[in-house]
Coordinates of C-alpha atoms and ligand atoms in Angstrom, one line a residue:
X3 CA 100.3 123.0 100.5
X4 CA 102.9 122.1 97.8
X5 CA 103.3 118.7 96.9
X6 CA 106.7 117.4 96.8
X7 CA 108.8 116.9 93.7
X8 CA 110.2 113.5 93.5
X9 CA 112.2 111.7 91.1
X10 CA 111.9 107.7 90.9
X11 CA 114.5 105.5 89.5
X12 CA 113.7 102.1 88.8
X13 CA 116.5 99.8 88.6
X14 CA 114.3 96.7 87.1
X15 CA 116.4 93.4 86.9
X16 CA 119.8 95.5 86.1
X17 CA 122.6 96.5 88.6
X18 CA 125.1 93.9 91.5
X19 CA 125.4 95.7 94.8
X20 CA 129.1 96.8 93.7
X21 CA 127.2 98.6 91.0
X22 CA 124.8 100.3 92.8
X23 CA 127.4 101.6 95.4
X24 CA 129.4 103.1 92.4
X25 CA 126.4 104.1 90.9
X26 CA 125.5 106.2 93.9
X27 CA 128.5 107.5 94.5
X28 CA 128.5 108.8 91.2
X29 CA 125.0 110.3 91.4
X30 CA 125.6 112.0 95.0
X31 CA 127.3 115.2 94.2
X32 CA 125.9 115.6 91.0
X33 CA 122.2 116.0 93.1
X34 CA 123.2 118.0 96.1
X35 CA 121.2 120.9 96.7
X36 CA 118.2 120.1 94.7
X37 CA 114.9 120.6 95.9
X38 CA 113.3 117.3 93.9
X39 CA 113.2 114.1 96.5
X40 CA 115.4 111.3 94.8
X41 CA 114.1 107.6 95.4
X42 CA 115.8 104.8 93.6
X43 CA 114.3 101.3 93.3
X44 CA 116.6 99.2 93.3
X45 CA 116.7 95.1 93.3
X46 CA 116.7 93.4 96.8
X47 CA 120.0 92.3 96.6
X48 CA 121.5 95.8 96.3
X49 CA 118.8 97.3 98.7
X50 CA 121.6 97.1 101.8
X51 CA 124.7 98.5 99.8
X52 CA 122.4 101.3 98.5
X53 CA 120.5 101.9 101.8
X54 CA 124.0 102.3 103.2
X55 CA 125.6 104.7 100.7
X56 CA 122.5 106.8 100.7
X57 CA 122.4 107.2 104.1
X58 CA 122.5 110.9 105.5
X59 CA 122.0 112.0 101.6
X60 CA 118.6 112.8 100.4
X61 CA 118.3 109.5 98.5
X62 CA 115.5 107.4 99.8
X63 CA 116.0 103.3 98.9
X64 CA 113.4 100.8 97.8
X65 CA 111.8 97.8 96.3
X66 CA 110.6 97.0 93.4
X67 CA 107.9 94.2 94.6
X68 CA 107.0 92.6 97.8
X69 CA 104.5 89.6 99.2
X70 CA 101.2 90.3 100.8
X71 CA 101.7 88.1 103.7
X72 CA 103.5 89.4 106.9
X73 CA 105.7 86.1 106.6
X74 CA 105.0 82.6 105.4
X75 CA 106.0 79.4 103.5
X76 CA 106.7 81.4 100.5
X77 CA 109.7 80.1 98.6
X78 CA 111.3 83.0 97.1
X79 CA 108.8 85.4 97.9
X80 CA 110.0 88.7 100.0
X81 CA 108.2 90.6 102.9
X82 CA 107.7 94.2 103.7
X83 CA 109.3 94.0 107.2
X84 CA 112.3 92.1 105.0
X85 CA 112.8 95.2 103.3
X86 CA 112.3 97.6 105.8
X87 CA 115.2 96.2 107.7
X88 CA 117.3 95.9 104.5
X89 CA 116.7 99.7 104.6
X90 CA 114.0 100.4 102.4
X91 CA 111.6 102.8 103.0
X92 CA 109.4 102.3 99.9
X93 CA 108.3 100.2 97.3
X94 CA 106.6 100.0 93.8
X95 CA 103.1 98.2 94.1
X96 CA 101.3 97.5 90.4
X97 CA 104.0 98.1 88.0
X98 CA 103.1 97.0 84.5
X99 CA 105.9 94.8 84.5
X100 CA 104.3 92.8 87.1
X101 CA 101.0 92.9 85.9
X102 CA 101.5 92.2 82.3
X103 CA 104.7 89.9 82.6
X104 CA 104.1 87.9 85.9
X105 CA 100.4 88.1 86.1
X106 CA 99.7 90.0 89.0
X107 CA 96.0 90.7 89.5
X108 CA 94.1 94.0 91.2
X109 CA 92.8 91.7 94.0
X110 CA 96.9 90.6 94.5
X111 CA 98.0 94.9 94.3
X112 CA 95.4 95.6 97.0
X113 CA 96.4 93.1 99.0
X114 CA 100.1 93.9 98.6
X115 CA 98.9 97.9 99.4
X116 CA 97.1 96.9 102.3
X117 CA 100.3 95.2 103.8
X118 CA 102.8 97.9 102.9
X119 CA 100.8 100.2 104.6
X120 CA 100.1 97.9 107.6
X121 CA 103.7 97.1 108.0
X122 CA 104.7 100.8 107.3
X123 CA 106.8 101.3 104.1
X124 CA 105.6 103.8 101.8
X125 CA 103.6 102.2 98.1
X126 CA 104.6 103.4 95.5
X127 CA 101.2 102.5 93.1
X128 CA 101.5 102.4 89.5
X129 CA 98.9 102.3 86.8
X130 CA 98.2 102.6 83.3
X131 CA 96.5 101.6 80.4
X132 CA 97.4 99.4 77.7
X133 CA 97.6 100.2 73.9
X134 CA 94.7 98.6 73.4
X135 CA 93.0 100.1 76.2
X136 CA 94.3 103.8 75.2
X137 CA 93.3 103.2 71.4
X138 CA 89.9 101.9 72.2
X139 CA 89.5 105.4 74.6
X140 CA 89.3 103.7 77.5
X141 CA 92.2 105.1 79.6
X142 CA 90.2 107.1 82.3
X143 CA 88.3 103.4 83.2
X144 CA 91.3 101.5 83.8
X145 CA 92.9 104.4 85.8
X146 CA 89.5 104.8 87.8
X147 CA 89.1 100.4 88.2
X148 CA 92.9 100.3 89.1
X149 CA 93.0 103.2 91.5
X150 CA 90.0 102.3 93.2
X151 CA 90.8 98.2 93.4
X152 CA 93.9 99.1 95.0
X153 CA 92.7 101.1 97.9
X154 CA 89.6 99.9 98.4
X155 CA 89.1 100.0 102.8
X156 CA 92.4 101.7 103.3
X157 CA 92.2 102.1 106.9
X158 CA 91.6 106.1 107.6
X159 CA 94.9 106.4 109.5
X160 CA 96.6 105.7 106.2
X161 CA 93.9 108.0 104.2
X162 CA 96.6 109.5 101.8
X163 CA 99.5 107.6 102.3
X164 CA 101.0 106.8 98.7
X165 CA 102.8 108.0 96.3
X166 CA 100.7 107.5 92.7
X167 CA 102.3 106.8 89.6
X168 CA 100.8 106.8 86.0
X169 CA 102.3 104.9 84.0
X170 CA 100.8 104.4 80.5
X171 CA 101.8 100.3 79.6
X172 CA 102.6 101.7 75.5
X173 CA 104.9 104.0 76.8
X174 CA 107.1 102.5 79.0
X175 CA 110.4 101.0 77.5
X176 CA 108.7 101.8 73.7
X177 CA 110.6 105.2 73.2
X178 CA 107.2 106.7 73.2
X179 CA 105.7 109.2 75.6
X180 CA 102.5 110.3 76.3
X181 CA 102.4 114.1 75.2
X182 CA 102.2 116.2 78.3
X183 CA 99.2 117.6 77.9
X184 CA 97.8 113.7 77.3
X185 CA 99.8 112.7 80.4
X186 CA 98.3 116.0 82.3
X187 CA 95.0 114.7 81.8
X188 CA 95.4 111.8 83.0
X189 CA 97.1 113.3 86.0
X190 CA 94.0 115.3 86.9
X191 CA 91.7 112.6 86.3
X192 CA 93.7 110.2 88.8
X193 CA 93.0 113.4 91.2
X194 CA 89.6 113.1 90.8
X195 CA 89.6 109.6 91.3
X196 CA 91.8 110.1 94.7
X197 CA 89.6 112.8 95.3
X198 CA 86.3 110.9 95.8
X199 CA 88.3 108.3 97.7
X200 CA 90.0 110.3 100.3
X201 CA 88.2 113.9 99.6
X202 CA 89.8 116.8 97.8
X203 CA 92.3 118.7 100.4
X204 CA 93.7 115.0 100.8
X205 CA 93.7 114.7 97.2
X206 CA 95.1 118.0 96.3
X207 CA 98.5 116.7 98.6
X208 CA 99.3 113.3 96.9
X209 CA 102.3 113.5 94.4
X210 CA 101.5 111.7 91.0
X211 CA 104.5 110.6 89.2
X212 CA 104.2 110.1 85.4
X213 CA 106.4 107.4 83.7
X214 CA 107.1 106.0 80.3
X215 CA 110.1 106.8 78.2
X216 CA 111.4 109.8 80.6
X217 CA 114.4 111.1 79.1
X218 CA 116.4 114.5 79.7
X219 CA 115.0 116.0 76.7
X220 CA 111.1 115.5 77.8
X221 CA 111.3 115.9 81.3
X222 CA 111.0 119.5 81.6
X223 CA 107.8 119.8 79.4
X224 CA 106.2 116.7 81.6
X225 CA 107.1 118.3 84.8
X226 CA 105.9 122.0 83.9
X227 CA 102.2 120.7 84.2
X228 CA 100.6 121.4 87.2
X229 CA 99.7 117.8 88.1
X230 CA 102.5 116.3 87.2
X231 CA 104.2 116.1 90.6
X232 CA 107.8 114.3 89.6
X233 CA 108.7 111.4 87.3
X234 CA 109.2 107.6 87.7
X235 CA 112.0 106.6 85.3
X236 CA 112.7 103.2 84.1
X237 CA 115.8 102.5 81.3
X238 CA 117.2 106.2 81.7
X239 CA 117.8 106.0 85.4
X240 CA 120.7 103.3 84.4
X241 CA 123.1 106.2 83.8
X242 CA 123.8 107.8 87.3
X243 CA 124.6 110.8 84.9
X244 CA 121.4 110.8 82.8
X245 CA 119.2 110.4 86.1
X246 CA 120.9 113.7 87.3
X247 CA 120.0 115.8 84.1
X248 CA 116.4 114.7 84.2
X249 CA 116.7 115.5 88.5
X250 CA 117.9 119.2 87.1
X251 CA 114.9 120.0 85.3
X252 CA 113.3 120.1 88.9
X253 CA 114.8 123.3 89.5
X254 CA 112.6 126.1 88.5
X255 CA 110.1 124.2 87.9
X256 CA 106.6 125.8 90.7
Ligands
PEP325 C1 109.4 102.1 84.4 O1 110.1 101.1 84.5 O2 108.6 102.3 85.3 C2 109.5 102.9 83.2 C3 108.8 104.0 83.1 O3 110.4 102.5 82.3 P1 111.0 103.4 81.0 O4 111.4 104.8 81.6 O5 112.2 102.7 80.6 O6 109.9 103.6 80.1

């Protein structure tokens, strides 16, 4: 079976509601037709005016962070069901941002995992090594402790259910970008890893997303590996424009 194409844009701390209705509006036509799935993540405030715009289009809504706790004495905090409503129908789990900026440990990912998938919106999981961890050659144990932390006792029903994203931490917002045949091999490594967690045909139909420094100009080369199932862009999905280019290089492309 062929694994779908997506395309991820993630808003990070940028874009007012106004903006991301004119944003969409923008990116709409410019994406019509295309075979690549389009999800943006957005921030919660815009989720609604998004979710809205998007609707009937092929654009998917969603979050860029959630609690772990159905509901709760949480000041400030924001729960799956919250979102849902709002009109998501995803969310990014484990982004570096979150782990390296606000502290988030493996134990807090799972937990967030386990409730997005209890409370039915699809995680998005991101992962990646360091610099220090890629100079010291020690991507493929970060990618194997992060995976498997993350879904350890995922209930069978939801075997499978997750989008996977690698994310090397030196390349994301740095300009730099993991070669593709650097990023492919890590692609096929997190296969294995989901392979001896959920088997291989289960395995073989997850789509893993690479990010870090996704531009027009590299996204064709990235996406023409065979494990490379799509692309989660950070800083270039600002520009409705420059989030279509990199969408066109799905075309053609297996
Ligand atoms: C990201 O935010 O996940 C990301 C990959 O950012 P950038 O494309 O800016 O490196």
């Amino acid at each position: 079976m062929a694994r779908d194409l997506i395309v991820i844009g993630n808003w990070k701390m940028y874009k007012t509601s106004r903006e991301a209705a004119d944003y969409i509006e923008q990116l709409l036509p410019k994406i019509e037709g295309n075979k690549a799935r389009v999800f943006l993540a957005v921030p919660f405030t815009s989720i609604a005016s998004a979710a809205a715009c998007a609707k009937q289009a092929k654009l998917e809504i969603g979050a860029q962070n959630m609690n772990d706790a159905r509901d709760g004495a949480f000041t400030g905090e924001i729960a799956a069901l919250m979102l849902k409503e709002a009109g998501a129908t995803f969310v990014l789990l484990g982004h570096s941002e979150r782990r390296h900026i606000f502290g988030e440990s493996e134990d807090l990912i799972h937990r967030k995992l386990a409730r997005a998938l209890q409370d039915d919106i699809l995680p998005v999981l991101c992962v990646g090594e360091t610099l220090e961890e890629h100079e010291a050659g020690n991507m493929k144990e970060v990618l194997k402790r992060q995976i498997e932390s993350a879904l350890a006792d995922v209930p069978k029903e939801h075997a499978g259910d997750l989008i996977l994203a690698y994310e090397p931490v030196w390349a994301i917002g740095t300009g730099k970008t993991a070669t593709p045949k650097q990023a492919q091999e890590a692609h096929a490594f997190c296969r294995e890893c989901l392979a001896e967690i959920y088997g291989k045909r289960k395995a073989g139909q997850i789509s893993i997303l690479y990010g870090g420094s996704v531009k027009p100009d590299n996204a064709k080369k990235l996406l023409s590996e065979k494990d490379i199932d799509g692309v989660l862009v950070g800083g270039a999905s600002l520009d409705a424009d420059t989030l279509a280019d990199i969408i066109q290089h799905c075309e053609g492309i297996r």
